[in-house]
Amino acid sequence: MWIIFVNYLCPFLNLTMYLLSEKENLCLYALPNKTWVVNLPVEEVPQELSELTLGINFARDGMQEKDLLSLVVVHNNSWLLSVVFYFGAQFGFGKSER
């Protein structure tokens, strides 16, 4: 479970720093070497990259910082839950395997 935490939660902990930056139109990229990069969008996305999330800081200008961070937490938590359930089903973290 520690590997799942490091690979999937840590990138989102650093994401809030980018959400509050002055750059606009930032995208979150997952690279094949299991690292994450927040950068400006490119015109053509290479096939080896996972699907990017466009405009991770669009809502920043019209929201208070507290509300923006709450929105980020809600989206991150729902995404993390889906990842946990996926790996739970994939790797058999059922009651009999504990």
XYZ file of N, CA and C in Angstrom:
294
model
N 0.814 -1.194 0.000
C 0.000 0.000 0.000
C 0.860 1.262 0.000
N 2.067 1.215 0.564
C 2.932 2.385 0.597
C 3.270 2.854 -0.815
N 3.489 1.916 -1.737
C 3.807 2.273 -3.117
C 2.641 3.020 -3.745
N 1.434 2.574 -3.475
C 0.253 3.257 -4.006
C 0.188 4.673 -3.447
N 0.478 4.833 -2.174
C 0.467 6.165 -1.563
C 1.494 7.072 -2.227
N 2.721 6.589 -2.367
C 3.794 7.413 -2.931
C 3.510 7.758 -4.388
N 3.024 6.790 -5.167
C 2.813 7.023 -6.589
C 1.606 7.892 -6.893
N 0.600 7.869 -6.050
C -0.638 8.546 -6.405
C -1.012 9.713 -5.500
N -0.629 9.704 -4.248
C -1.014 10.806 -3.372
C 0.001 11.934 -3.392
N 1.268 11.618 -3.392
C 2.300 12.655 -3.342
C 2.213 13.667 -4.484
N 1.948 13.248 -5.730
C 1.821 14.266 -6.784
C 0.718 15.274 -6.498
N -0.361 14.841 -5.888
C -1.462 15.753 -5.632
C -1.201 16.653 -4.436
N -0.321 16.245 -3.546
C 0.045 17.133 -2.451
C 0.828 18.328 -2.975
N 1.620 18.123 -4.015
C 2.382 19.212 -4.616
C 1.550 20.035 -5.586
N 0.407 19.530 -5.985
C -0.430 20.195 -6.975
C -0.945 21.537 -6.490
N -1.215 21.674 -5.212
C -1.761 22.933 -4.704
C -0.792 24.089 -4.914
N 0.506 23.808 -4.892
C 1.493 24.852 -5.143
C 1.305 25.425 -6.549
N 1.041 24.572 -7.518
C 0.869 25.025 -8.890
C -0.478 25.703 -9.102
N -1.481 25.281 -8.367
C -2.799 25.898 -8.514
C -2.781 27.366 -8.130
N -1.935 27.712 -7.217
C -1.885 29.082 -6.738
C -0.831 29.916 -7.455
N -0.168 29.347 -8.465
C 0.846 30.099 -9.199
C 0.180 31.073 -10.160
N 0.960 31.964 -10.716
C 0.430 32.990 -11.615
C 0.286 32.499 -13.051
N 0.819 31.339 -13.375
C 0.694 30.816 -14.736
C -0.743 30.395 -14.992
N -1.183 30.567 -16.227
C -2.540 30.168 -16.584
C -2.494 28.916 -17.444
N -3.622 28.212 -17.502
C -3.784 27.077 -18.409
C -2.851 25.917 -18.108
N -2.513 25.677 -16.879
C -1.593 24.593 -16.550
C -2.252 23.238 -16.753
N -1.443 22.250 -17.102
C -1.911 20.880 -17.302
C -1.086 19.942 -16.430
N -1.711 18.868 -15.985
C -1.039 17.861 -15.176
C -0.728 16.668 -16.066
N 0.552 16.320 -16.191
C 0.993 15.216 -17.032
C 1.554 14.091 -16.167
N 1.184 12.857 -16.471
C 1.790 11.680 -15.846
C 2.771 11.100 -16.851
N 4.025 11.007 -16.469
C 5.062 10.509 -17.364
C 5.221 9.000 -17.211
N 5.788 8.334 -18.229
C 5.962 6.873 -18.162
C 6.834 6.407 -16.998
N 7.737 7.248 -16.503
C 8.602 6.839 -15.394
C 7.951 7.077 -14.030
N 6.614 7.244 -14.026
C 5.797 7.388 -12.816
C 6.057 8.692 -12.074
N 6.483 9.717 -12.795
C 6.588 11.043 -12.211
C 5.490 11.915 -12.804
N 5.218 13.009 -12.145
C 4.164 13.927 -12.578
C 4.777 15.284 -12.843
N 4.267 15.945 -13.877
C 4.761 17.259 -14.251
C 3.569 18.183 -14.454
N 3.649 19.371 -13.899
C 2.652 20.407 -14.162
C 3.321 21.421 -15.067
N 2.727 21.629 -16.246
C 3.341 22.503 -17.232
C 2.262 23.107 -18.106
N 2.651 24.019 -18.957
C 1.719 24.588 -19.917
C 1.317 23.524 -20.931
N 0.134 23.626 -21.521
C -0.307 22.609 -22.485
C 0.526 22.647 -23.758
N 0.678 21.493 -24.362
C 1.363 21.396 -25.650
C 0.313 21.198 -26.733
N 0.694 21.496 -27.971
C -0.281 21.370 -29.054
C -0.612 19.917 -29.348
N 0.395 19.057 -29.350
C 0.174 17.630 -29.594
C 0.763 16.844 -28.434
N -0.046 15.980 -27.849
C 0.389 15.183 -26.710
C 0.927 13.847 -27.219
N 2.160 13.466 -26.831
C 2.685 12.159 -27.234
C 1.812 11.021 -26.722
N 1.747 9.935 -27.468
C 0.876 8.815 -27.111
C 1.286 8.136 -25.816
N 2.561 8.177 -25.455
C 2.996 7.478 -24.245
C 2.590 8.208 -22.963
N 2.125 9.433 -23.070
C 1.646 10.149 -21.891
C 0.194 9.797 -21.626
N -0.159 9.769 -20.359
C -1.554 9.514 -20.023
C -2.383 10.750 -20.351
N -3.690 10.574 -20.297
C -4.581 11.679 -20.630
C -4.360 12.838 -19.665
N -4.187 14.024 -20.209
C -3.891 15.160 -19.357
C -5.165 15.832 -18.874
N -5.029 16.553 -17.796
C -6.141 17.309 -17.241
C -5.924 18.768 -17.602
N -6.766 19.287 -18.467
C -6.599 20.661 -18.925
C -7.099 21.656 -17.895
N -6.391 22.743 -17.790
C -6.853 23.861 -16.996
C -7.048 23.570 -15.532
N -6.036 23.054 -14.867
C -6.200 22.703 -13.460
C -6.308 23.929 -12.576
N -6.040 25.109 -13.133
C -6.172 26.319 -12.315
C -7.104 27.344 -12.947
N -8.051 26.908 -13.775
C -9.008 27.835 -14.378
C -9.845 28.552 -13.332
N -10.292 27.840 -12.328
C -11.210 28.405 -11.337
C -10.508 29.333 -10.358
N -9.215 29.384 -10.405
C -8.433 30.145 -9.425
C -8.822 31.619 -9.367
N -9.031 32.255 -10.512
C -9.253 33.698 -10.533
C -10.580 34.106 -9.911
N -11.606 33.283 -10.029
C -12.917 33.666 -9.536
C -13.263 33.133 -8.166
N -12.312 32.502 -7.488
C -12.616 31.877 -6.200
C -11.656 32.374 -5.128
N -12.113 32.296 -3.899
C -11.218 32.562 -2.780
C -10.293 31.362 -2.615
N -9.130 31.595 -2.020
C -8.132 30.531 -1.874
C -8.690 29.340 -1.102
N -9.441 29.593 -0.053
C -10.013 28.517 0.758
C -10.968 27.658 -0.075
N -11.821 28.309 -0.881
C -12.767 27.576 -1.720
C -12.052 26.787 -2.811
N -10.987 27.382 -3.378
C -10.222 26.688 -4.413
C -9.567 25.430 -3.850
N -8.964 25.549 -2.672
C -8.326 24.381 -2.066
C -9.355 23.317 -1.701
N -10.544 23.733 -1.281
C -11.613 22.769 -0.998
C -12.018 22.028 -2.263
N -12.115 22.753 -3.372
C -12.449 22.132 -4.650
C -11.385 21.125 -5.071
N -10.119 21.496 -4.897
C -9.016 20.592 -5.237
C -9.073 19.339 -4.376
N -9.326 19.502 -3.092
C -9.391 18.357 -2.178
C -10.522 17.416 -2.565
N -11.679 17.961 -2.912
C -12.815 17.121 -3.308
C -12.470 16.305 -4.544
N -11.893 16.951 -5.556
C -11.541 16.225 -6.776
C -10.435 15.205 -6.527
N -9.445 15.564 -5.719
C -8.356 14.635 -5.422
C -8.849 13.434 -4.630
N -9.713 13.679 -3.645
C -10.226 12.574 -2.834
C -11.049 11.603 -3.662
N -11.896 12.121 -4.541
C -12.704 11.217 -5.366
C -11.817 10.432 -6.321
N -10.779 11.075 -6.867
C -9.872 10.366 -7.769
C -9.084 9.308 -6.996
N -8.615 9.661 -5.798
C -7.866 8.698 -4.992
C -8.718 7.498 -4.605
N -9.975 7.726 -4.270
C -10.868 6.608 -3.951
C -11.033 5.678 -5.146
N -11.156 6.242 -6.333
C -11.289 5.384 -7.514
C -10.016 4.579 -7.748
N -8.850 5.181 -7.498
C -7.579 4.457 -7.645
C -7.482 3.346 -6.610
N -7.865 3.625 -5.376
C -7.804 2.619 -4.310
C -8.711 1.440 -4.626
N -9.939 1.716 -5.062
C -10.852 0.626 -5.398
C -10.364 -0.159 -6.610
N -9.756 0.525 -7.572
C -9.205 -0.168 -8.738
C -8.111 -1.139 -8.306
N -7.146 -0.651 -7.508
C -6.060 -1.527 -7.079
C -6.548 -2.600 -6.117
N -7.563 -2.285 -5.321
C -8.141 -3.300 -4.445
C -8.718 -4.455 -5.235
N -9.394 -4.143 -6.323
C -9.956 -5.193 -7.173
C -8.868 -5.888 -7.979
N -7.881 -5.124 -8.425
C -6.811 -5.662 -9.268
C -5.906 -6.625 -8.498
N -5.510 -6.242 -7.296
C -4.528 -7.014 -6.545
C -5.139 -7.913 -5.487
N -6.428 -7.933 -5.370
C -7.071 -8.835 -4.427
C -6.835 -8.479 -2.981
N -7.076 -7.236 -2.618
C -6.963 -6.835 -1.224
C -8.247 -7.176 -0.482
N -8.772 -8.333 -0.743
C -10.011 -8.758 -0.104
C -9.760 -9.320 1.280
N -10.831 -9.688 1.942
C -10.744 -10.172 3.316
C -9.909 -11.453 3.404
N -10.020 -12.320 2.414
C -9.288 -13.588 2.461
C -7.783 -13.402 2.258
N -7.349 -12.301 1.613
C -5.923 -12.073 1.360
C -5.236 -11.264 2.456
N -5.955 -10.804 3.447
C -5.348 -9.973 4.501
C -4.515 -10.780 5.444
